[in-house]
Coordinates of C-alpha atoms and ligand atoms in Angstrom, one line a residue:
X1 CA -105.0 -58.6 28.1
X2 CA -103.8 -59.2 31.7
X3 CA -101.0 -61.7 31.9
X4 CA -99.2 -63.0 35.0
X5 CA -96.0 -64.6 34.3
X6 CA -94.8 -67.6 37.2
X7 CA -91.1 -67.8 37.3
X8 CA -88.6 -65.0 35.7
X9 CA -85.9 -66.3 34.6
X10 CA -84.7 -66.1 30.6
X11 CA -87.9 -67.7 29.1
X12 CA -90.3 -65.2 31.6
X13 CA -88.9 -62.3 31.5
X14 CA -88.1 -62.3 27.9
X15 CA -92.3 -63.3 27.7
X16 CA -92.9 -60.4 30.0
X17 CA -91.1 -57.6 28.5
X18 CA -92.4 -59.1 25.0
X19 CA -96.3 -59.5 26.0
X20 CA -95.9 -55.7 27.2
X21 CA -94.1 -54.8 24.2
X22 CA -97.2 -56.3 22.2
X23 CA -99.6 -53.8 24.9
X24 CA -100.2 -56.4 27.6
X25 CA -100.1 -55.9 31.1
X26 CA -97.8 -57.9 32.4
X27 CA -97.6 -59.7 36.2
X28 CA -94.2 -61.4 37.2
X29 CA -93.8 -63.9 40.3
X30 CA -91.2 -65.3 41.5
X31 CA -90.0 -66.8 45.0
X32 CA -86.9 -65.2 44.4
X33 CA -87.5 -62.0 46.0
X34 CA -84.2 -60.4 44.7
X35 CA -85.0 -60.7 41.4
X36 CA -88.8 -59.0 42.0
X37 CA -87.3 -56.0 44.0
X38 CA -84.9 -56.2 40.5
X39 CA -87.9 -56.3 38.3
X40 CA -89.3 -53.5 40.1
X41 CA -86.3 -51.4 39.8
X42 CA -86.6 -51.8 36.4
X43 CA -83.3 -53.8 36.2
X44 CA -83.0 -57.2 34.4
X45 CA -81.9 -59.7 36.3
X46 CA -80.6 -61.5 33.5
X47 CA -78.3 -60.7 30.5
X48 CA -80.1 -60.7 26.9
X49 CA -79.5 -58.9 23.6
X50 CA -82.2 -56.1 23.7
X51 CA -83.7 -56.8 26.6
X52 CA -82.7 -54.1 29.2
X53 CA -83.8 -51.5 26.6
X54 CA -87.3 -53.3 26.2
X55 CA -87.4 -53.6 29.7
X56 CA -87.2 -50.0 30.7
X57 CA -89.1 -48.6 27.7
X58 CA -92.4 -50.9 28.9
X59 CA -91.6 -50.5 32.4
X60 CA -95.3 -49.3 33.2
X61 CA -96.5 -52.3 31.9
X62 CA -94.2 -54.7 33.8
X63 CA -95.0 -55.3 37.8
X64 CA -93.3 -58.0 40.1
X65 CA -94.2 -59.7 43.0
X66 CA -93.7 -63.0 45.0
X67 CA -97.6 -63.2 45.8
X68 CA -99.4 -65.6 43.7
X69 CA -103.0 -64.5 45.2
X70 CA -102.3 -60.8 43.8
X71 CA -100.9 -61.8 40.2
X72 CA -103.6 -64.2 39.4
X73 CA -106.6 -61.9 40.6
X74 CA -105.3 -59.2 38.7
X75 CA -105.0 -61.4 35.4
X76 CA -106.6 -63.5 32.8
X77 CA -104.3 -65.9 31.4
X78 CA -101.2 -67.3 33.9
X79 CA -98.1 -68.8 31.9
X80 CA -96.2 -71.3 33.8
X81 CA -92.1 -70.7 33.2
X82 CA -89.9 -72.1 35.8
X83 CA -87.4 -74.2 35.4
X84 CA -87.8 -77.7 34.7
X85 CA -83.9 -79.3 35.2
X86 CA -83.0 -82.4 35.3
X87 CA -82.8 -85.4 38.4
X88 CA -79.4 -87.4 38.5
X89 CA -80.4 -89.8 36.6
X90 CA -81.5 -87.5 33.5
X91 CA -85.1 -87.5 33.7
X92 CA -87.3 -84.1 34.5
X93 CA -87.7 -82.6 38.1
X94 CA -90.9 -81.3 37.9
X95 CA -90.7 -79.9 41.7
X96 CA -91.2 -76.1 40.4
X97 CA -94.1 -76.8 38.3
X98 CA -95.6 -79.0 41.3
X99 CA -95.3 -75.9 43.2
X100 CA -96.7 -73.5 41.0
X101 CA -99.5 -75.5 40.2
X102 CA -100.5 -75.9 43.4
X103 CA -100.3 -72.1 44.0
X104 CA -102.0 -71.4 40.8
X105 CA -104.9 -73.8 41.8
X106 CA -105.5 -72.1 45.3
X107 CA -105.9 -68.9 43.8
X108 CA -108.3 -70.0 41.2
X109 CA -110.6 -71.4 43.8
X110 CA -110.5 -67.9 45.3
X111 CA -111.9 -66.4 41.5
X112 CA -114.9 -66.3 40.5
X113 CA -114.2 -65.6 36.7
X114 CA -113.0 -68.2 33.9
X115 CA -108.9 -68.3 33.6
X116 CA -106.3 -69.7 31.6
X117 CA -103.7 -71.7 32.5
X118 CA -100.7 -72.2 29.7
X119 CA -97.7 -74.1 30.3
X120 CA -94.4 -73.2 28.6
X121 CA -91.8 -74.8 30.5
X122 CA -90.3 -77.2 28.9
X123 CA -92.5 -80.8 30.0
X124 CA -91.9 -84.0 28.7
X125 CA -94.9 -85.4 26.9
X126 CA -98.0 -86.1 28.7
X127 CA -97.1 -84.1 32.4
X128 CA -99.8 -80.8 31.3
X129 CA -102.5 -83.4 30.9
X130 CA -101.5 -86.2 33.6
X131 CA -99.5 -84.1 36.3
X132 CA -100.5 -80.3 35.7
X133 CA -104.1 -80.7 35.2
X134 CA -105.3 -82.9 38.4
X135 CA -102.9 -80.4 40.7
X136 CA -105.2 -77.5 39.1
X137 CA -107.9 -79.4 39.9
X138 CA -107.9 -80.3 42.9
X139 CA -106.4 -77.3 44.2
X140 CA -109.2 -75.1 42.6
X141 CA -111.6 -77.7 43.3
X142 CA -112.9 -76.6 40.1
X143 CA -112.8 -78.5 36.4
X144 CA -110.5 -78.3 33.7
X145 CA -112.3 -76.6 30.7
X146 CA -115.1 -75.5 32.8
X147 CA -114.2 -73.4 35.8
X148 CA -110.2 -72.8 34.0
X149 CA -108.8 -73.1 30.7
X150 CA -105.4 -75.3 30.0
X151 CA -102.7 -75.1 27.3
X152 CA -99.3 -75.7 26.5
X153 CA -97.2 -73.5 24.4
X154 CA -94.4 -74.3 24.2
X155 CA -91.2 -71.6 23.4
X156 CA -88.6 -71.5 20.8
X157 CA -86.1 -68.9 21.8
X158 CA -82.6 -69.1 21.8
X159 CA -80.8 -67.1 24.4
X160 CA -78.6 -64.4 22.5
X161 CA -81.5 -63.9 20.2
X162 CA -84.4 -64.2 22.6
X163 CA -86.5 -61.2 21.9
X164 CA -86.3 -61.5 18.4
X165 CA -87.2 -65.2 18.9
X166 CA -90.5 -64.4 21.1
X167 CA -91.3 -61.7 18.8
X168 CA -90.9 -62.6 15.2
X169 CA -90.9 -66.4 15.5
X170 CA -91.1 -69.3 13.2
X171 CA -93.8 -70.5 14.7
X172 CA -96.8 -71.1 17.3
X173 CA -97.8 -74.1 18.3
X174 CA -100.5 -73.9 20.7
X175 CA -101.4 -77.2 22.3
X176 CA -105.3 -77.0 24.0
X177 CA -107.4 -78.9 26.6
X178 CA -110.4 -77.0 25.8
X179 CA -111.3 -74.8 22.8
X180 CA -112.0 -71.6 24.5
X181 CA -108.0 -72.0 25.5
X182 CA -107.1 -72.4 21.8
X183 CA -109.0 -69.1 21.2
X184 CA -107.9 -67.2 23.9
X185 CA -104.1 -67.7 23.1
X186 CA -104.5 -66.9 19.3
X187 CA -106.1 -64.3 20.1
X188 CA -103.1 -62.9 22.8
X189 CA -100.9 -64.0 19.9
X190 CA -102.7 -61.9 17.1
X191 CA -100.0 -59.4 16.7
X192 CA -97.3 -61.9 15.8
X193 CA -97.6 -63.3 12.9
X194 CA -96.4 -66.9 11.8
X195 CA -98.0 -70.2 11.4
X196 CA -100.0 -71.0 14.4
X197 CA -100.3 -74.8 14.8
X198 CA -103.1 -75.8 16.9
X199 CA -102.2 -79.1 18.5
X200 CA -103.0 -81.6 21.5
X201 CA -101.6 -80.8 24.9
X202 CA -99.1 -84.1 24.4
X203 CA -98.0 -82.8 20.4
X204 CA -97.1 -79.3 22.0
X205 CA -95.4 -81.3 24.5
X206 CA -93.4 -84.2 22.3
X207 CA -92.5 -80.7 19.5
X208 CA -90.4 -79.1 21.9
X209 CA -88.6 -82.0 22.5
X210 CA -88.6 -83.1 19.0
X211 CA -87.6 -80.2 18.0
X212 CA -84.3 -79.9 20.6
X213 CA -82.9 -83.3 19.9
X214 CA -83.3 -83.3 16.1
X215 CA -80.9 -79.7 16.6
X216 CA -78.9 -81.0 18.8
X217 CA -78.3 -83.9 16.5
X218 CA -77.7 -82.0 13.5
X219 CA -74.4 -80.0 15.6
X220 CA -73.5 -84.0 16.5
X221 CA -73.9 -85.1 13.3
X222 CA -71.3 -82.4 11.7
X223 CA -69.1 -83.0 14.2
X224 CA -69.0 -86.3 13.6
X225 CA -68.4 -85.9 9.9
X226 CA -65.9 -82.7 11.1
X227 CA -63.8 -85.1 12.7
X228 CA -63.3 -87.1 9.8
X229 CA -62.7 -84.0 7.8
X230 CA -59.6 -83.0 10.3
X231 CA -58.2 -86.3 9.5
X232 CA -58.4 -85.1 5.6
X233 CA -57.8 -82.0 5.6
X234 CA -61.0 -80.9 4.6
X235 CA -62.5 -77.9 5.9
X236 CA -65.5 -79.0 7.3
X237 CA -67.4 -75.8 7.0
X238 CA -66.7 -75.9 3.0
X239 CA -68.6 -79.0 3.5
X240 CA -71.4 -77.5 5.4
X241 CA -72.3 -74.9 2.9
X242 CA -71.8 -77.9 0.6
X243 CA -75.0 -79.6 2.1
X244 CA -76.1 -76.7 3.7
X245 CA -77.6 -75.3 0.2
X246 CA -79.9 -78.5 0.1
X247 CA -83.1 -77.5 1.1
X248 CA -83.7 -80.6 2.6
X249 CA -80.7 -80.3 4.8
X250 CA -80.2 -76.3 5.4
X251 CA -77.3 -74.7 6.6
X252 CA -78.6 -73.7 10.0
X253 CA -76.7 -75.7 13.1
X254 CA -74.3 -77.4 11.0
X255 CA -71.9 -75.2 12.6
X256 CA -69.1 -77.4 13.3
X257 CA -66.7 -77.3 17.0
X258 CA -67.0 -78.3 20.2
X259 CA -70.4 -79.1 20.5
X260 CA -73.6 -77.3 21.9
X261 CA -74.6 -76.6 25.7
X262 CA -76.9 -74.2 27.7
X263 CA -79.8 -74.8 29.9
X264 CA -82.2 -76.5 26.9
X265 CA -80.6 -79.1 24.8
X266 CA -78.3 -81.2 27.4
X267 CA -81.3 -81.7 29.7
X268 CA -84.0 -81.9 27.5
X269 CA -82.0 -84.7 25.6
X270 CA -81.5 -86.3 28.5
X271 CA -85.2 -86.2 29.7
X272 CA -86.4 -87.4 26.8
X273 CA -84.0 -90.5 26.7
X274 CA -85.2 -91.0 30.4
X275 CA -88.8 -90.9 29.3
X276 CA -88.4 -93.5 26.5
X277 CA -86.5 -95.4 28.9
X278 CA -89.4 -95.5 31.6
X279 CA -91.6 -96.2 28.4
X280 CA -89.7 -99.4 26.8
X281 CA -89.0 -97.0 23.5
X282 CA -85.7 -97.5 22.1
X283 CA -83.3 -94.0 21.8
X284 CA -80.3 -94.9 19.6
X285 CA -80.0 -92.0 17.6
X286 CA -80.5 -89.0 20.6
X287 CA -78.2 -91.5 22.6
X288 CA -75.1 -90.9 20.2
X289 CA -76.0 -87.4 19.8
X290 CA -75.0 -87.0 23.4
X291 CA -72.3 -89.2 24.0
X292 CA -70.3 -87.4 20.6
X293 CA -71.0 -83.9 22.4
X294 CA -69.4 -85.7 25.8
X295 CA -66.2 -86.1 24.3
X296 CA -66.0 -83.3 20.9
X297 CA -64.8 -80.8 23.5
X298 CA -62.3 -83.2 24.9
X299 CA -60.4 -83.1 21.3
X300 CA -59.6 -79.3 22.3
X301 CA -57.1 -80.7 25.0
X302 CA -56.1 -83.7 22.6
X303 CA -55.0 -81.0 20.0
X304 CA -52.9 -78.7 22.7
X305 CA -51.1 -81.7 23.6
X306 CA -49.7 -81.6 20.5
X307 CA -47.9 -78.2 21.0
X308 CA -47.8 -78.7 24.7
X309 CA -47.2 -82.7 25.6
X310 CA -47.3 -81.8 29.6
X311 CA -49.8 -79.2 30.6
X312 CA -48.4 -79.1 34.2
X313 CA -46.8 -75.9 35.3
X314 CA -48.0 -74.2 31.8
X315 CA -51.0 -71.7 31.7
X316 CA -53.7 -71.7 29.0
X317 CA -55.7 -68.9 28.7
X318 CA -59.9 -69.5 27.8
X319 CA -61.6 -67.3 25.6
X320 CA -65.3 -67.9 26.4
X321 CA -66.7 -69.2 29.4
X322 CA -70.6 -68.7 28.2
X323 CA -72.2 -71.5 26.1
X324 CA -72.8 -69.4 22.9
X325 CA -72.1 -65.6 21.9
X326 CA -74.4 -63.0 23.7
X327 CA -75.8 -64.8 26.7
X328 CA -74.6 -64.9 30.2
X329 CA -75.0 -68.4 30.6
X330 CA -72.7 -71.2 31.5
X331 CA -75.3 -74.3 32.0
X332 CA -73.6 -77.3 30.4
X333 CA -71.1 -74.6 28.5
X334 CA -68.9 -77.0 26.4
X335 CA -66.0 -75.2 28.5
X336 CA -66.6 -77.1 31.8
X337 CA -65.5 -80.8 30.8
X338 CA -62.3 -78.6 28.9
X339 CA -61.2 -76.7 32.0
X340 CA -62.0 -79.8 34.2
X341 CA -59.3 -81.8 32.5
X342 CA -56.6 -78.9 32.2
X343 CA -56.8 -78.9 35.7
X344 CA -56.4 -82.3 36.6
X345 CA -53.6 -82.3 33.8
X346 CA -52.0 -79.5 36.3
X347 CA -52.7 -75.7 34.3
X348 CA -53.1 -73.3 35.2
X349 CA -56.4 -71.2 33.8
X350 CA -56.5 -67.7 32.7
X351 CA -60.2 -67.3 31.5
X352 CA -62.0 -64.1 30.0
X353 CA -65.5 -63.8 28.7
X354 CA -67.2 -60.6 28.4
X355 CA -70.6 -61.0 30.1
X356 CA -70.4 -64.7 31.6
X357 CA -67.2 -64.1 34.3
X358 CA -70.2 -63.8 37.6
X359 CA -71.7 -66.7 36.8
X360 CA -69.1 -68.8 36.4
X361 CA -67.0 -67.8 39.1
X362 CA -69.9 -69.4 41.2
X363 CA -68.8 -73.0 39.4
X364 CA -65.2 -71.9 39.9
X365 CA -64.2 -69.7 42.2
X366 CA -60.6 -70.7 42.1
X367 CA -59.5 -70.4 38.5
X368 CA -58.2 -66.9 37.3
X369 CA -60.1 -64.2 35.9
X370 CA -58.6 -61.6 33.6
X371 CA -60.3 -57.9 33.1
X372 CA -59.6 -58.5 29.3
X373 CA -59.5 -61.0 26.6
X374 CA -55.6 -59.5 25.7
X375 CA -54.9 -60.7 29.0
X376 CA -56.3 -64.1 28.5
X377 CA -54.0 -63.8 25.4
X378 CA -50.7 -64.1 27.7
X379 CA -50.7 -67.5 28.5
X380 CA -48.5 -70.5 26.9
X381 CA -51.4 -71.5 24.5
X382 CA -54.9 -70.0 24.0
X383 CA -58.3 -71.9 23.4
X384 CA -61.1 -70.3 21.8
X385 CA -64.4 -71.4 23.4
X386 CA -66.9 -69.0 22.7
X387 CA -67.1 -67.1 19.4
X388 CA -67.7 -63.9 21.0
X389 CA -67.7 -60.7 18.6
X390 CA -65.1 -59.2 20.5
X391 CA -62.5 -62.2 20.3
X392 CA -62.7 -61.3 16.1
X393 CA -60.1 -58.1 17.3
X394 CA -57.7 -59.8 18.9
X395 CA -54.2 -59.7 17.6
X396 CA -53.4 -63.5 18.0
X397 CA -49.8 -63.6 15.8
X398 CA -47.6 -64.4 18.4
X399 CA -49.6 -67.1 20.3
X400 CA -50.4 -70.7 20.2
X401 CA -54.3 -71.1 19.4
X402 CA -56.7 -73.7 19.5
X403 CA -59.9 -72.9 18.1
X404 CA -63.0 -74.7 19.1
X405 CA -65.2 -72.0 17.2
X406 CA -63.6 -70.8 13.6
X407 CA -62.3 -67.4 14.5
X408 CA -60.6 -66.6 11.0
X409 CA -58.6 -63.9 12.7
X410 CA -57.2 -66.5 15.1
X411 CA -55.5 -68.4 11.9
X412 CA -52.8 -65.4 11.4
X413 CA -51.4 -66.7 14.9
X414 CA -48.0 -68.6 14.6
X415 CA -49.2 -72.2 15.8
X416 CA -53.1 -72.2 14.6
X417 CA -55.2 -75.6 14.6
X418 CA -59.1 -75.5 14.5
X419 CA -61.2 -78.4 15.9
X420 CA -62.8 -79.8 12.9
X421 CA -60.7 -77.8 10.1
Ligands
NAD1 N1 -83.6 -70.7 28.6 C1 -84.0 -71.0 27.4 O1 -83.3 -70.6 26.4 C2 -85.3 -71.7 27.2 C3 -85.8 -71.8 25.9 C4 -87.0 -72.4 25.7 C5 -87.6 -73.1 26.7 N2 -87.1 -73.0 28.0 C6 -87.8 -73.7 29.1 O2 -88.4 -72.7 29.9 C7 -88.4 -73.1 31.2 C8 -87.8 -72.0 32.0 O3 -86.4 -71.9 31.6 P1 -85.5 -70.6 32.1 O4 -84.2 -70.8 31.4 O5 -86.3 -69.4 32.0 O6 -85.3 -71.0 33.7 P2 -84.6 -70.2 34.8 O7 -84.0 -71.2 35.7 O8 -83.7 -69.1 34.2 O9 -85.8 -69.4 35.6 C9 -86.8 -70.1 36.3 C10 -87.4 -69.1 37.3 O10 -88.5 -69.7 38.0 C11 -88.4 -69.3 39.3 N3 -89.3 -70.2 40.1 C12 -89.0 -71.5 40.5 N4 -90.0 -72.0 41.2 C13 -90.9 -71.1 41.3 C14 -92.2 -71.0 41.9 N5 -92.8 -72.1 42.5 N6 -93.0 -69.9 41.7 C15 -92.4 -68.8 41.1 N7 -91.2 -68.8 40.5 C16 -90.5 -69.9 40.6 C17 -87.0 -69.3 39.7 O11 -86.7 -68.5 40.8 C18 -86.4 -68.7 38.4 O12 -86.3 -67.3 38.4 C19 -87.7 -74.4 31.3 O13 -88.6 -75.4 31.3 C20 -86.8 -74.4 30.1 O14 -86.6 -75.7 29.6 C21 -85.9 -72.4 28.2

C-alpha cells in the first residue's frame, strides 16, 4: 500500500521505517524542512534503538517532503502523527492536528479516489469524531465515509523499544467511522500479528489514555509503597517481585525510583485530568498519581542532604539526563525538578548522558557537560538518574552515590543510599 505519514518525529518515523519494513511505500511530511532534507539523506533525525539500521536498509521505500499535495496524491491511506502537547493549563493543544487536517482536507478535494484518513496522535476522547472530522469535511467538501475514510489508531510504543513496539505489539486497536476504514487498516496491519480490537473512534481515543494513566499509576503507586519501604528497610523491589508474580498485578512498571517522565505520560495525564475537569467527572486517583511523581524525585536531594547538609560551593555530578535508558529524550525527564533545586541550593552540576547531552543543553545551556560518565564521577556526591547500560561499569567505590534507579554496582561505593531501598 501507499502510505503518507504527517509529522516525523518518534511516533512517524518509527511508523515509516516500520510500514516500509512490512513492504509499504512510505511518504513523510513535515514543515520542518531540516528534518525532510534529513529523511532524504537517509539520516534519522531522531535517536531510537534500531532505527538508523531500519532506516537505511528500507531507504528506497522511505521519501520526505514538506508538500502535502504530493504525499497525499501519491497515497492511499494518510496517518496523522504530530505532536499533540499540552496548553498551560494541562489540557491538549490541538493546533498541529488543526493544521494538518486542514491540509489533509484540501488535498482530498483535489482527489478523485476514495482515502483514508487515521489518526494516531495521541487525542483526548471525542476530538477524531467532533474536531478532526468536520475540518476534513469541510476542507474536502466531501463526506466522511463516503468521499474519505476515518480512523483512529492509536500507538503503544515506548521510546527505547519503539521498533520492536510498532512491530511485534501487544495489540491493535483500530477505532472506525466507517467500515471500509476498519478493513483497510486490518488489512495494512495483516503482517503483524496480535489481537486486533475493532473499536469506536471515542474507545480508541479514551484506550490510549486509559492505558497511560493506569501505567503511570502503577510507577506512583510503588513509589508510594517504596517510600514506606525506605522507612523499613525493606527493599522495595523484593516486594515488587513479591506482587509482581500475581497475575493480576504483574511485574511490569512496578519499577520503583524517581518517578516516570518523557513526552506521553506527564501530558497525557494532565489532558485527561483537564478533560474530566471541563466534563464535571471527578479524577482523584490520576490526580495523586501526578502530584507523588512531582515530589518522588525531590527525595533524591532530601537524601544528599544527608551526606551533604549545604550544597553551596559543592559539585554533584548527574548520571542521566534522558528520561529512560535508550532514548534521546529529556521531555519531563525526572532530572529537571532535581537539577532545578541543586541549583537554587547553589551546586554546581557536572552532568553526563550518553545520547541525551544536545538536547538538553537546549533546556540548559549553562550547566556543565562532561565527555564521560568517569568524569561525572568527580564531583562531591553523584546521583544516578537514568539507568543507562553503560553506568553498570563504572567503578563507584570511592564516591558518594545516590541512586534514583537501582544500579547494583553503585552499592560497592563507600556512602551508597537508593531512593526507595
Ligand atoms: N513519543 C512517544 O513515545 C509516543 C508514543 C505513543 C504516542 N505518541 C503520540 O504521538 C504523537 C506524536 O508524538 P511524537 O513524540 O512523535 O511527536 P514529535 O514532537 O516528536 O513529532 C511531531 C512532528 O510533527 C511535525 N509537525 C507539526 N505540525 C505539523 C504539520 N502541520 N504538518 C506536518 N508536520 C507537522 C513536527 O515538526 C514534528 O516533527 C503525539 O500525539 C504523542 O502523544 C507518542
Amino acid at each position: 500500500m501507499k502510505i503518507s505519514i504527517i509529522g516525523t518525529g518518534y511516533v512517524g518515523l518509527v511508523s515509516a521505517s516500520c510500514f516500509a519494513k512490512l513492504g509499504h511505500q512510505v511518504i513523510c511530511v513535515d514543515i520542518d524542512k531540516e528534518k525532510v532534507d534529513k529523511i532524504n539523506k537517509s539520516i534519522s533525525p531522531i535517536y531510537e534503538e534500531g532505527l538508523d539500521k531500519l532506516f537505511t536498509t528500507h531507504k528506497d521505500k522511505i521519501k520526505a517532503t514538506d508538500d502535502y499535495s504530493y504525499a497525499i496524491k501519491q497515497s492511499d491511506v494518510t496517518f496523522i502523527c504530530v505532536g499533540t502537547p499540552s496548553k498551560k493549563d494541562g489540557s491538549i493543544d490541538l493546533s498541529f492536528v488543526k493544521e494538518s487536517a486542514k491540509e489533509i482536507g484540501k488535498q482530498l478535494k483535489q482527489k478523485d479516489r476514495w482515502h483514508l484518513v487515521v489518526m494516531k496522535s495521541t487525542v483526548v476522547p471525542g476530538t477524531t469524531n467532533d474536531f478532526v472530522l468536520p475540518l476534513l469535511e469541510e476542507f474536502s467538501l466531501k463526506k466522511a465515509g463516503e468521499g474519505f475514510g476515518l480512523a483512529m489508531n492509536p500507538e503503544f510504543l515506548k521510546e527505547g523499544l519503539a521498533v520492536k513496539d510498532f512491530l511485534e505489539p501487544d495489540r491493535i486497536i483500530i477505532g472506525t467511522y466507517d467500515k471500509k476504514s476498519g478493513y483497510m487498516l486490518k488489512k495494512l496491519y495483516a503482517n503483524i500479528s496480535c489481537p486486533k480490537i475493532e473499536t469506536s473512534l471515542s474507545a480508541a481515543e479514551m484506550i490510549k489514555y486509559a492505558s497511560n494513566a493506569f501505567l503511570a499509576t502503577k510507577i506512583s503507586f510503588i513509589n508510594e509503597i517504596g517510600n514506606m519501604c525506605k522507612k523499613l528497610g525493606i527493599d522495595t523491589y523484593d516486594v515488587a517481585e513479591g506482587i509482581g508474580l500475581d497475575k493480576r498485578i504483574g511485574r511490569a512498571f512496578l519499577d520503583s525510583g524517581i518517578g516516570w517522565g518523557g513526552s506521553c505520560f506527564p501530558k497525557d495525564v494532565d489532558a485527561l485530568i483537564a478533560w474530566a475537569k471541563e466534563n464535571n467527572e471527578k479524577t482523584r486517583i490520576i490526580e495523586s498519581t501526578r502530584e507523588i511523581n512531582e515530589q518522588q524525585p525531590l527525595k533524591l536531594v532530601t537524601i544528599l542532604k544527608k551526606y551533604i547538609p549545604k550544597l553551596n560551593g559543592k559539585t554533584i555530578g548527574i548520571l542521566g539526563l534522558a528520561f529512560k535508558p535508550n532514548t534521546d529524550d529529556v521531555r519531563e525527564s525526572r532530572v529537571i525538578p532535581i537539577i532545578d533545586q541543586l541549583l537554587k541550593e547553589g551546586a554546581t552540576i557536572k552532568a553526563y548522558d550518553p545520547k541525551a547531552m544536545e538536547n538538553f543543553k537546549k533546556l540548559y545551556p549553562n550547566i556543565n557537560y562532561c565527555s564521560s560518565a568517569s568524569e561525572a564521577l568527580n564531583s562531591d556526591a553523584v546521583l544516578i538518574i537514568t539507568k543507562w547500560e553503560e553506568f553498570t561499569e563504572l567503578d563507584f567505590k570511592e564516591k558518594i552515590v545516590i541512586d534514583g534507579r537501582k544500579i547494583e554496582e553503585a552499592k560497592k561505593a563507600k556512602i551508597y543510599e537508593g531512593v526507595c531501598w
